[in-house]
Amino acid sequence: MVHDNFHIELWRLLVIGLIIVLFGALSGVWSLAIFIGLGGYIAWHLRQLYIMEEWLHGAMRDESHLGAIWRYIAIRMKKARNRSRQRKKRLSRLLHRFYDTLEAMPDAAVILGSDLRVQWFNTAAHELLGLEMSARKHNQRILRLIPDADFERWVADNDHVTNLELASPANTARMLQIRMVGFGHEQFLLLAHDITELKRVESVRRDFIADVSHELRTPLTVVAGYLEMLAEEKALPEDIHQALIASRRQAERMQSIVADLLMLSRLELGEDEPQPGELVTVPELLEGLAEDARRLSEEDGRHIQLHVDATLGLIGSESELGSAFGNLIFNAVQHTPEGTPIDVYWGRDGEGARLVVADQGPGIAPEHLARLTERFYRVDKSRSRERGGTGLGLSIVRHVLKRHEAVIDIQSMPGEGSRFVCLFPANRIVKLP
Ligand code: ADP
């Protein structure tokens, strides 16, 4: 098609050329012939350009006034313009649907551009984050609109894989869970979900467990006390004596569960409070715990070995750390056969410190490892109960470590023993004299 039009144009030029030759030959005035011929041709094209410009500006509705190749160009331009208009309409429809979807969300959604400036937000963002329309109009920085130190720190930390829990700037009684996901080039979608109700239910659960455990403690002490006294009574028939011993054991187990539940509640309650900070002489603490564990293992106890850096201490809570390390050491005794070698290492690990409790016991299957620190999660429930376990030990360990900015890593394979590794950050360690 384009070639057809171009050929017509060439023919037109050829005809003009022939007329010039004919006129020049007949009149002998060649220069006049060329001037009139080419001048006319250029003038015609100039006129077409003029019409084209008018058409482009919309002064002319259709392109029928244009000649040959110009009309063809105009038709092509019109088609391209229509196509781009349709694409624009489609895009704008999509964009509207996108904004409508975000608008319909109960969660706050904020689109941030480069420098974390607000580009758009939905009504929920106004309600939950207190963002005003002017922030959108002036593309204000989100850090100016939510002036909170935790939020600032979280935003500066670029990975954003963890969510942030923040009191709503619009209403401090509401708790929000904030997420941020990147898209496009330096664009972010900030989402805030109202978790006030969830937090309330969580706190009701925590209070309930704490209250029940607290209420059970006194009656249990009384029951256990009487059972202890009666179990020591020699004059009773043997079957009653055995029943009393069994009852006393169960009462003691209940006391352990209640004590562990109370400890967990206390740890959970103080999770967000300033971390405890006294000097803990870990080597001494471990000596004491190993001694207790040796007594518990009811034989010469030489299978528990300590490998301790005597110059390394921690900043933390002695009772909490004692409970966490004790749980790991007693677990190694309780969940392995008598006489299994158990090694406890305490030393530096890069900038930080590391406590390892390693045993050569039966080990744990990989599918259990991730859930081991959940409350009441036990690989073998009946065996754990039989050995006096509450199923709360590792959960306590996890909470204590969290309060000390430390983490636990459990490495185990069936038949190859287990290693419970606690990693402490550099700011927690102290050099002992
Ligand atoms: P428990 O009171 O049962 O010891 P924990 O929370 O301390 O509860 O431990 C959870 C479970 O992890 C235990 O029931 C046991 O199955 C498993 N476990 C813990 N330590 C060891 C270990 N050293 N070797 C093998 N299994 C272990």
CSV table of C-alpha atoms and ligand atoms in Angstrom, one decimal:
chain,number,residue,atom,x,y,z
A,1,MET,CA,0.0,0.0,0.0
A,2,VAL,CA,2.7,2.4,1.0
A,3,HIS,CA,4.7,1.5,-2.1
A,4,ASP,CA,1.6,2.0,-4.3
A,5,ASN,CA,1.2,5.6,-3.0
A,6,PHE,CA,4.9,6.2,-3.4
A,7,HIS,CA,4.8,5.0,-7.0
A,8,ILE,CA,1.9,7.3,-7.8
A,9,GLU,CA,4.0,10.1,-6.3
A,10,LEU,CA,6.9,9.1,-8.6
A,11,TRP,CA,4.5,9.0,-11.6
A,12,ARG,CA,3.3,12.5,-10.7
A,13,LEU,CA,6.9,13.8,-10.6
A,14,LEU,CA,7.6,12.1,-13.9
A,15,VAL,CA,4.5,13.7,-15.6
A,16,ILE,CA,5.7,17.1,-14.3
A,17,GLY,CA,9.1,16.4,-15.6
A,18,LEU,CA,7.7,15.5,-19.1
A,19,ILE,CA,5.6,18.7,-19.1
A,20,ILE,CA,8.7,20.8,-18.2
A,21,VAL,CA,10.7,19.1,-21.1
A,22,LEU,CA,7.8,19.6,-23.5
A,23,PHE,CA,7.3,23.2,-22.5
A,24,GLY,CA,11.0,23.9,-22.5
A,25,ALA,CA,11.5,22.4,-25.9
A,26,LEU,CA,8.5,24.2,-27.4
A,27,SER,CA,9.3,27.6,-25.8
A,28,GLY,CA,13.0,27.4,-25.5
A,29,VAL,CA,12.8,29.1,-22.1
A,30,TRP,CA,14.0,26.2,-20.0
A,31,SER,CA,14.5,28.1,-16.8
A,32,LEU,CA,10.9,29.3,-16.8
A,33,ALA,CA,9.7,25.9,-17.5
A,34,ILE,CA,11.6,24.3,-14.6
A,35,PHE,CA,10.6,27.1,-12.3
A,36,ILE,CA,6.9,26.8,-13.1
A,37,GLY,CA,7.0,23.0,-13.0
A,38,LEU,CA,8.9,22.4,-9.8
A,39,GLY,CA,7.6,25.5,-8.1
A,40,GLY,CA,4.0,24.2,-8.7
A,41,TYR,CA,5.0,20.8,-7.4
A,42,ILE,CA,6.5,22.3,-4.2
A,43,ALA,CA,3.6,24.7,-3.7
A,44,TRP,CA,1.2,21.8,-3.9
A,45,HIS,CA,3.1,19.9,-1.3
A,46,LEU,CA,3.2,23.0,0.9
A,47,ARG,CA,-0.5,23.3,0.7
A,48,GLN,CA,-0.9,19.6,1.6
A,49,LEU,CA,1.3,20.2,4.6
A,50,TYR,CA,-0.9,23.1,5.6
A,51,ILE,CA,-4.0,21.0,5.3
A,52,MET,CA,-2.3,18.2,7.3
A,53,GLU,CA,-1.4,20.6,10.1
A,54,GLU,CA,-5.0,21.8,10.3
A,55,TRP,CA,-6.2,18.2,10.3
A,56,LEU,CA,-3.8,17.3,13.0
A,57,HIS,CA,-5.1,20.1,15.2
A,58,GLY,CA,-8.6,18.9,14.7
A,59,ALA,CA,-9.8,21.9,12.6
A,60,MET,CA,-10.7,19.4,9.8
A,61,ARG,CA,-12.8,16.4,10.6
A,62,ASP,CA,-11.9,14.1,7.7
A,63,GLU,CA,-8.8,13.7,5.6
A,64,SER,CA,-10.5,13.7,2.2
A,65,HIS,CA,-9.1,17.1,1.5
A,66,LEU,CA,-5.6,15.7,1.4
A,67,GLY,CA,-4.1,14.3,-1.7
A,68,ALA,CA,-2.6,11.0,-2.5
A,69,ILE,CA,0.4,10.1,-0.2
A,70,TRP,CA,-0.6,12.7,2.4
A,71,ARG,CA,-4.1,11.2,2.7
A,72,TYR,CA,-2.5,7.8,3.2
A,73,ILE,CA,-0.1,9.1,5.9
A,74,ALA,CA,-3.1,10.8,7.6
A,75,ILE,CA,-5.1,7.6,7.6
A,76,ARG,CA,-2.2,5.7,9.1
A,77,MET,CA,-1.8,8.3,11.8
A,78,LYS,CA,-5.5,8.2,12.6
A,79,LYS,CA,-5.4,4.4,13.0
A,80,ALA,CA,-2.4,4.7,15.3
A,81,ARG,CA,-4.0,7.4,17.3
A,82,ASN,CA,-7.2,5.3,17.7
A,83,ARG,CA,-5.2,2.3,18.8
A,84,SER,CA,-3.3,4.4,21.4
A,85,ARG,CA,-6.6,5.9,22.6
A,86,GLN,CA,-8.1,2.4,23.1
A,87,ARG,CA,-5.0,1.3,24.9
A,88,LYS,CA,-5.1,4.3,27.1
A,89,LYS,CA,-8.8,3.6,27.9
A,90,ARG,CA,-8.0,0.0,28.7
A,91,LEU,CA,-5.2,1.0,31.0
A,92,SER,CA,-7.2,3.6,32.7
A,93,ARG,CA,-10.0,1.1,33.2
A,94,LEU,CA,-7.5,-1.3,34.7
A,95,LEU,CA,-6.0,1.4,36.9
A,96,HIS,CA,-9.5,2.3,38.1
A,97,ARG,CA,-10.2,-1.3,38.9
A,98,PHE,CA,-6.9,-1.5,40.8
A,99,TYR,CA,-7.7,1.6,42.8
A,100,ASP,CA,-11.3,0.5,43.4
A,101,THR,CA,-10.0,-2.9,44.7
A,102,LEU,CA,-7.5,-1.1,47.1
A,103,GLU,CA,-10.3,1.3,48.1
A,104,ALA,CA,-12.6,-1.6,49.0
A,105,MET,CA,-10.0,-3.2,51.2
A,106,PRO,CA,-10.5,-3.0,55.0
A,107,ASP,CA,-6.7,-2.7,55.3
A,108,ALA,CA,-4.9,0.5,54.9
A,109,ALA,CA,-3.0,0.6,51.6
A,110,VAL,CA,-0.5,3.3,50.7
A,111,ILE,CA,1.5,3.6,47.5
A,112,LEU,CA,4.9,5.1,48.0
A,113,GLY,CA,7.2,6.4,45.3
A,114,SER,CA,10.9,7.2,45.4
A,115,ASP,CA,12.1,8.7,48.7
A,116,LEU,CA,9.1,7.0,50.3
A,117,ARG,CA,6.8,9.8,49.3
A,118,VAL,CA,3.0,9.2,49.4
A,119,GLN,CA,1.5,8.9,46.0
A,120,TRP,CA,-1.9,7.4,46.8
A,121,PHE,CA,-3.8,5.9,49.7
A,122,ASN,CA,-7.2,4.5,50.4
A,123,THR,CA,-9.9,5.6,52.9
A,124,ALA,CA,-8.8,2.9,55.4
A,125,ALA,CA,-5.3,4.5,55.4
A,126,HIS,CA,-6.9,7.8,56.5
A,127,GLU,CA,-8.8,6.0,59.3
A,128,LEU,CA,-6.0,3.7,60.5
A,129,LEU,CA,-2.9,5.7,59.8
A,130,GLY,CA,-4.4,9.2,60.1
A,131,LEU,CA,-3.1,10.2,56.6
A,132,GLU,CA,-4.7,13.4,55.3
A,133,MET,CA,-5.6,14.3,51.7
A,134,SER,CA,-3.0,17.0,51.7
A,135,ALA,CA,-0.2,14.4,52.2
A,136,ARG,CA,-1.3,12.8,48.9
A,137,LYS,CA,-1.5,16.2,47.1
A,138,HIS,CA,2.0,17.3,48.2
A,139,ASN,CA,3.6,13.8,48.0
A,140,GLN,CA,4.8,14.1,51.6
A,141,ARG,CA,7.3,11.5,53.0
A,142,ILE,CA,5.7,8.7,55.0
A,143,LEU,CA,8.4,9.1,57.7
A,144,ARG,CA,7.1,12.6,58.3
A,145,LEU,CA,3.5,11.5,58.5
A,146,ILE,CA,4.2,8.6,60.9
A,147,PRO,CA,6.9,10.0,63.2
A,148,ASP,CA,7.7,6.8,65.2
A,149,ALA,CA,11.2,5.6,66.1
A,150,ASP,CA,10.3,1.9,65.6
A,151,PHE,CA,8.6,2.6,62.3
A,152,GLU,CA,11.6,4.6,61.1
A,153,ARG,CA,14.0,1.8,62.1
A,154,TRP,CA,11.9,-0.8,60.4
A,155,VAL,CA,11.6,1.3,57.2
A,156,ALA,CA,15.4,1.8,57.1
A,157,ASP,CA,15.9,-1.9,57.4
A,158,ASN,CA,15.5,-2.7,53.8
A,159,ASP,CA,14.5,-6.4,53.8
A,160,HIS,CA,10.9,-5.9,55.3
A,161,VAL,CA,10.4,-9.6,55.5
A,162,THR,CA,9.3,-9.2,59.1
A,163,ASN,CA,6.0,-7.4,59.9
A,164,LEU,CA,5.9,-4.5,62.3
A,165,GLU,CA,3.4,-4.1,65.1
A,166,LEU,CA,2.6,-0.5,65.7
A,167,ALA,CA,0.0,1.5,67.7
A,168,SER,CA,-2.2,3.4,65.2
A,169,PRO,CA,-1.1,7.0,64.9
A,170,ALA,CA,-4.8,7.9,64.5
A,171,ASN,CA,-5.9,6.1,67.6
A,172,THR,CA,-3.3,4.6,69.9
A,173,ALA,CA,-5.9,2.1,71.3
A,174,ARG,CA,-5.7,0.3,68.0
A,175,MET,CA,-2.8,-2.0,67.1
A,176,LEU,CA,-1.7,-2.4,63.5
A,177,GLN,CA,0.4,-4.9,61.8
A,178,ILE,CA,2.4,-3.3,59.0
A,179,ARG,CA,3.9,-4.8,55.9
A,180,MET,CA,5.7,-3.3,53.0
A,181,VAL,CA,6.3,-4.8,49.6
A,182,GLY,CA,8.3,-3.4,46.7
A,183,PHE,CA,7.1,-3.3,43.1
A,184,GLY,CA,8.2,-1.6,39.9
A,185,HIS,CA,11.1,0.9,40.2
A,186,GLU,CA,11.5,2.2,43.8
A,187,GLN,CA,7.8,1.8,44.4
A,188,PHE,CA,6.3,0.3,47.6
A,189,LEU,CA,2.9,-0.8,48.7
A,190,LEU,CA,2.5,-0.3,52.5
A,191,LEU,CA,-0.3,-2.3,54.1
A,192,ALA,CA,-1.6,-1.9,57.6
A,193,HIS,CA,-3.9,-4.5,59.1
A,194,ASP,CA,-5.9,-3.9,62.3
A,195,ILE,CA,-5.0,-6.6,64.8
A,196,THR,CA,-6.6,-4.9,67.9
A,197,GLU,CA,-9.1,-7.8,68.2
A,198,LEU,CA,-6.4,-10.4,67.7
A,199,LYS,CA,-4.3,-8.8,70.4
A,200,ARG,CA,-7.2,-8.7,72.8
A,201,VAL,CA,-8.0,-12.4,72.3
A,202,GLU,CA,-4.3,-13.2,72.7
A,203,SER,CA,-4.1,-11.2,75.9
A,204,VAL,CA,-7.4,-12.8,77.2
A,205,ARG,CA,-5.8,-16.2,76.5
A,206,ARG,CA,-2.6,-15.2,78.3
A,207,ASP,CA,-4.4,-13.8,81.3
A,208,PHE,CA,-6.6,-16.8,81.5
A,209,ILE,CA,-3.7,-19.2,81.5
A,210,ALA,CA,-1.8,-17.1,84.1
A,211,ASP,CA,-5.0,-16.8,86.3
A,212,VAL,CA,-5.8,-20.5,86.1
A,213,SER,CA,-2.2,-21.5,86.9
A,214,HIS,CA,-2.1,-19.1,89.8
A,215,GLU,CA,-5.4,-20.3,91.2
A,216,LEU,CA,-4.3,-23.9,90.9
A,217,ARG,CA,-1.0,-23.4,92.7
A,218,THR,CA,-2.3,-23.2,96.3
A,219,PRO,CA,-4.8,-26.1,96.2
A,220,LEU,CA,-2.2,-28.2,94.5
A,221,THR,CA,0.4,-27.4,97.1
A,222,VAL,CA,-2.0,-28.5,99.8
A,223,VAL,CA,-3.0,-31.8,97.9
A,224,ALA,CA,0.7,-32.6,97.2
A,225,GLY,CA,1.6,-31.9,100.8
A,226,TYR,CA,-1.1,-34.3,102.2
A,227,LEU,CA,-0.3,-36.9,99.6
A,228,GLU,CA,3.4,-36.7,100.6
A,229,MET,CA,2.5,-37.1,104.2
A,230,LEU,CA,0.2,-40.0,103.7
A,231,ALA,CA,2.5,-41.8,101.3
A,232,GLU,CA,5.1,-41.9,104.1
A,233,GLU,CA,2.6,-43.6,106.4
A,234,LYS,CA,3.8,-47.1,106.8
A,235,ALA,CA,0.7,-48.5,108.6
A,236,LEU,CA,-1.4,-48.4,105.4
A,237,PRO,CA,-2.2,-51.5,103.3
A,238,GLU,CA,0.3,-51.9,100.4
A,239,ASP,CA,-2.2,-51.2,97.6
A,240,ILE,CA,-3.3,-48.0,99.2
A,241,HIS,CA,0.3,-47.1,99.8
A,242,GLN,CA,1.1,-47.6,96.1
A,243,ALA,CA,-2.0,-45.6,95.1
A,244,LEU,CA,-0.8,-42.7,97.3
A,245,ILE,CA,2.7,-42.8,95.8
A,246,ALA,CA,1.2,-42.7,92.3
A,247,SER,CA,-1.1,-39.8,93.2
A,248,ARG,CA,1.7,-37.9,94.8
A,249,ARG,CA,3.8,-38.3,91.5
A,250,GLN,CA,0.8,-37.0,89.5
A,251,ALA,CA,0.3,-34.1,91.9
A,252,GLU,CA,4.0,-33.2,91.5
A,253,ARG,CA,3.7,-33.4,87.8
A,254,MET,CA,0.7,-31.0,87.9
A,255,GLN,CA,2.8,-28.7,90.1
A,256,SER,CA,5.6,-28.7,87.5
A,257,ILE,CA,3.1,-27.9,84.7
A,258,VAL,CA,1.6,-25.1,86.7
A,259,ALA,CA,5.0,-23.7,87.5
A,260,ASP,CA,6.1,-23.9,83.8
A,261,LEU,CA,2.8,-22.3,82.7
A,262,LEU,CA,3.3,-19.4,85.2
A,263,MET,CA,6.9,-18.9,84.0
A,264,LEU,CA,5.8,-18.9,80.4
A,265,SER,CA,3.0,-16.3,81.1
A,266,ARG,CA,5.5,-14.1,82.9
A,267,LEU,CA,8.0,-14.4,80.0
A,268,GLU,CA,5.3,-13.6,77.4
A,269,LEU,CA,4.0,-10.6,79.4
A,270,GLY,CA,7.5,-9.0,79.6
A,271,GLU,CA,8.4,-9.8,76.1
A,272,ASP,CA,8.2,-6.2,74.9
A,273,GLU,CA,9.6,-4.7,78.1
A,274,PRO,CA,13.2,-3.5,78.5
A,275,GLN,CA,15.4,-6.6,78.5
A,276,PRO,CA,16.8,-7.8,81.9
A,277,GLY,CA,20.4,-6.8,82.4
A,278,GLU,CA,22.4,-8.1,85.4
A,279,LEU,CA,25.8,-9.7,85.0
A,280,VAL,CA,25.5,-13.5,84.8
A,281,THR,CA,28.6,-15.6,85.4
A,282,VAL,CA,27.6,-18.3,83.0
A,283,PRO,CA,30.5,-20.7,83.9
A,284,GLU,CA,29.4,-20.9,87.5
A,285,LEU,CA,25.7,-21.2,86.5
A,286,LEU,CA,26.6,-24.1,84.2
A,287,GLU,CA,28.6,-25.9,86.9
A,288,GLY,CA,25.6,-25.8,89.2
A,289,LEU,CA,23.2,-27.0,86.5
A,290,ALA,CA,25.5,-29.9,85.5
A,291,GLU,CA,25.8,-30.9,89.2
A,292,ASP,CA,22.0,-31.0,89.5
A,293,ALA,CA,21.8,-33.0,86.3
A,294,ARG,CA,24.4,-35.5,87.5
A,295,ARG,CA,22.3,-36.0,90.6
A,296,LEU,CA,19.2,-36.5,88.5
A,297,SER,CA,20.8,-39.1,86.3
A,298,GLU,CA,21.1,-41.3,89.4
A,299,GLU,CA,24.5,-42.8,88.6
A,300,ASP,CA,28.1,-41.6,88.9
A,301,GLY,CA,27.2,-38.8,86.4
A,302,ARG,CA,30.6,-38.7,84.7
A,303,HIS,CA,28.9,-38.8,81.3
A,304,ILE,CA,28.1,-35.0,81.6
A,305,GLN,CA,31.1,-33.1,80.5
A,306,LEU,CA,31.5,-29.3,80.6
A,307,HIS,CA,33.7,-27.4,78.1
A,308,VAL,CA,33.5,-23.8,79.3
A,309,ASP,CA,35.3,-20.6,78.6
A,310,ALA,CA,35.7,-19.4,82.2
A,311,THR,CA,36.2,-15.8,81.1
A,312,LEU,CA,32.9,-15.4,79.3
A,313,GLY,CA,29.8,-14.0,81.0
A,314,LEU,CA,26.4,-12.6,79.8
A,315,ILE,CA,24.2,-9.6,80.5
A,316,GLY,CA,20.8,-10.9,81.3
A,317,SER,CA,18.6,-12.5,83.9
A,318,GLU,CA,20.3,-15.2,85.9
A,319,SER,CA,17.1,-17.0,86.9
A,320,GLU,CA,15.8,-17.0,83.3
A,321,LEU,CA,19.0,-18.1,81.7
A,322,GLY,CA,19.4,-20.8,84.5
A,323,SER,CA,15.9,-22.0,83.6
A,324,ALA,CA,16.6,-22.1,79.9
A,325,PHE,CA,20.1,-23.8,80.1
A,326,GLY,CA,18.7,-26.1,82.8
A,327,ASN,CA,15.9,-27.2,80.5
A,328,LEU,CA,18.3,-28.1,77.8
A,329,ILE,CA,20.7,-30.0,80.1
A,330,PHE,CA,17.8,-31.9,81.9
A,331,ASN,CA,16.3,-32.7,78.5
A,332,ALA,CA,19.5,-34.3,77.4
A,333,VAL,CA,19.5,-36.4,80.5
A,334,GLN,CA,15.8,-37.2,80.4
A,335,HIS,CA,15.4,-38.0,76.7
A,336,THR,CA,18.5,-40.2,76.3
A,337,PRO,CA,19.3,-43.6,77.8
A,338,GLU,CA,21.3,-43.8,81.1
A,339,GLY,CA,25.0,-43.1,80.7
A,340,THR,CA,24.7,-41.4,77.2
A,341,PRO,CA,27.6,-38.9,76.8
A,342,ILE,CA,26.4,-35.3,77.1
A,343,ASP,CA,28.7,-32.4,76.3
A,344,VAL,CA,28.0,-28.8,77.3
A,345,TYR,CA,30.0,-26.1,75.4
A,346,TRP,CA,30.1,-22.5,76.3
A,347,GLY,CA,32.4,-20.1,74.4
A,348,ARG,CA,32.8,-17.4,71.8
A,349,ASP,CA,31.2,-17.6,68.4
A,350,GLY,CA,32.5,-14.9,66.1
A,351,GLU,CA,31.6,-11.6,67.8
A,352,GLY,CA,28.9,-13.3,70.0
A,353,ALA,CA,28.7,-16.3,72.2
A,354,ARG,CA,27.4,-19.8,71.9
A,355,LEU,CA,26.0,-22.4,74.3
A,356,VAL,CA,25.7,-26.0,72.9
A,357,VAL,CA,24.2,-28.9,74.7
A,358,ALA,CA,25.0,-32.0,72.6
A,359,ASP,CA,24.1,-35.6,73.4
A,360,GLN,CA,24.7,-38.9,71.7
A,361,GLY,CA,21.1,-40.1,72.3
A,362,PRO,CA,18.4,-41.3,70.0
A,363,GLY,CA,18.1,-38.0,68.1
A,364,ILE,CA,14.9,-36.4,66.7
A,365,ALA,CA,13.3,-37.0,63.3
A,366,PRO,CA,13.5,-33.9,61.0
A,367,GLU,CA,9.7,-33.5,60.7
A,368,HIS,CA,9.5,-32.6,64.5
A,369,LEU,CA,12.4,-30.1,64.6
A,370,ALA,CA,10.4,-27.0,63.5
A,371,ARG,CA,7.6,-27.6,66.0
A,372,LEU,CA,9.7,-28.7,69.0
A,373,THR,CA,9.6,-25.3,70.7
A,374,GLU,CA,5.8,-25.1,70.6
A,375,ARG,CA,3.9,-25.5,73.9
A,376,PHE,CA,3.1,-29.1,74.7
A,377,TYR,CA,4.8,-30.4,71.6
A,378,ARG,CA,6.4,-33.7,72.3
A,379,VAL,CA,7.8,-36.3,70.0
A,380,ASP,CA,6.5,-39.1,72.2
A,381,LYS,CA,3.8,-37.8,74.5
A,382,SER,CA,3.5,-40.8,76.8
A,383,ARG,CA,7.3,-41.2,77.2
A,384,SER,CA,7.7,-37.6,78.0
A,385,ARG,CA,5.0,-37.8,80.6
A,386,GLU,CA,6.5,-41.0,82.0
A,387,ARG,CA,9.8,-39.1,82.5
A,388,GLY,CA,8.0,-36.2,84.2
A,389,GLY,CA,8.2,-33.8,81.2
A,390,THR,CA,5.7,-31.0,80.9
A,391,GLY,CA,6.2,-30.3,77.2
A,392,LEU,CA,6.8,-26.7,78.0
A,393,GLY,CA,10.6,-26.8,78.5
A,394,LEU,CA,11.7,-25.8,75.0
A,395,SER,CA,9.0,-23.2,74.7
A,396,ILE,CA,10.4,-21.6,77.9
A,397,VAL,CA,13.9,-21.8,76.3
A,398,ARG,CA,12.7,-20.0,73.2
A,399,HIS,CA,11.0,-17.2,75.1
A,400,VAL,CA,14.0,-16.7,77.4
A,401,LEU,CA,16.3,-16.5,74.5
A,402,LYS,CA,14.1,-14.0,72.7
A,403,ARG,CA,14.2,-11.8,75.7
A,404,HIS,CA,18.0,-11.9,75.5
A,405,GLU,CA,18.1,-11.2,71.7
A,406,ALA,CA,19.3,-14.8,71.2
A,407,VAL,CA,18.1,-17.6,69.0
A,408,ILE,CA,18.0,-21.4,69.3
A,409,ASP,CA,19.1,-23.7,66.6
A,410,ILE,CA,18.2,-27.4,66.9
A,411,GLN,CA,20.3,-29.9,65.0
A,412,SER,CA,19.4,-33.6,65.2
A,413,MET,CA,19.2,-36.8,63.3
A,414,PRO,CA,17.7,-40.1,64.4
A,415,GLY,CA,20.5,-42.3,65.7
A,416,GLU,CA,23.0,-39.5,65.7
A,417,GLY,CA,22.1,-37.5,68.8
A,418,SER,CA,21.0,-33.9,69.2
A,419,ARG,CA,22.6,-30.5,69.4
A,420,PHE,CA,20.7,-27.6,70.9
A,421,VAL,CA,22.6,-24.4,70.1
A,422,CYS,CA,21.9,-21.0,71.7
A,423,LEU,CA,23.5,-18.0,69.9
A,424,PHE,CA,23.9,-14.7,71.8
A,425,PRO,CA,24.7,-11.4,70.1
A,426,ALA,CA,27.9,-9.5,70.8
A,427,ASN,CA,26.2,-6.7,72.9
A,428,ARG,CA,25.2,-9.4,75.5
A,429,ILE,CA,28.6,-10.8,76.2
A,430,VAL,CA,31.0,-9.7,79.0
A,431,LYS,CA,34.6,-10.6,79.7
A,432,LEU,CA,34.9,-12.0,83.2
A,433,PRO,CA,38.0,-11.3,85.3
B,1,ADP,P1,9.5,-32.1,77.8
B,1,ADP,O1,8.9,-31.7,79.0
B,1,ADP,O2,8.7,-33.2,77.2
B,1,ADP,O3,11.0,-32.4,77.8
B,1,ADP,P2,10.3,-30.0,76.1
B,1,ADP,O4,9.6,-28.8,75.5
B,1,ADP,O5,11.5,-29.7,76.9
B,1,ADP,O6,9.3,-30.9,76.8
B,1,ADP,O7,10.8,-30.9,74.8
B,1,ADP,C1,9.9,-31.2,73.8
B,1,ADP,C2,10.2,-32.6,73.2
B,1,ADP,O8,11.5,-32.5,72.5
B,1,ADP,C3,10.4,-33.7,74.2
B,1,ADP,O9,9.2,-34.2,74.6
B,1,ADP,C4,11.3,-34.7,73.4
B,1,ADP,O10,10.4,-35.5,72.6
B,1,ADP,C5,12.1,-33.8,72.5
B,1,ADP,N1,13.5,-33.6,73.0
B,1,ADP,C6,13.9,-32.5,73.7
B,1,ADP,N2,15.2,-32.6,74.0
B,1,ADP,C7,15.6,-33.8,73.5
B,1,ADP,C8,16.9,-34.5,73.4
B,1,ADP,N3,18.0,-34.0,73.9
B,1,ADP,N4,16.9,-35.7,72.7
B,1,ADP,C9,15.8,-36.2,72.1
B,1,ADP,N5,14.6,-35.6,72.2
B,1,ADP,C10,14.5,-34.4,72.8
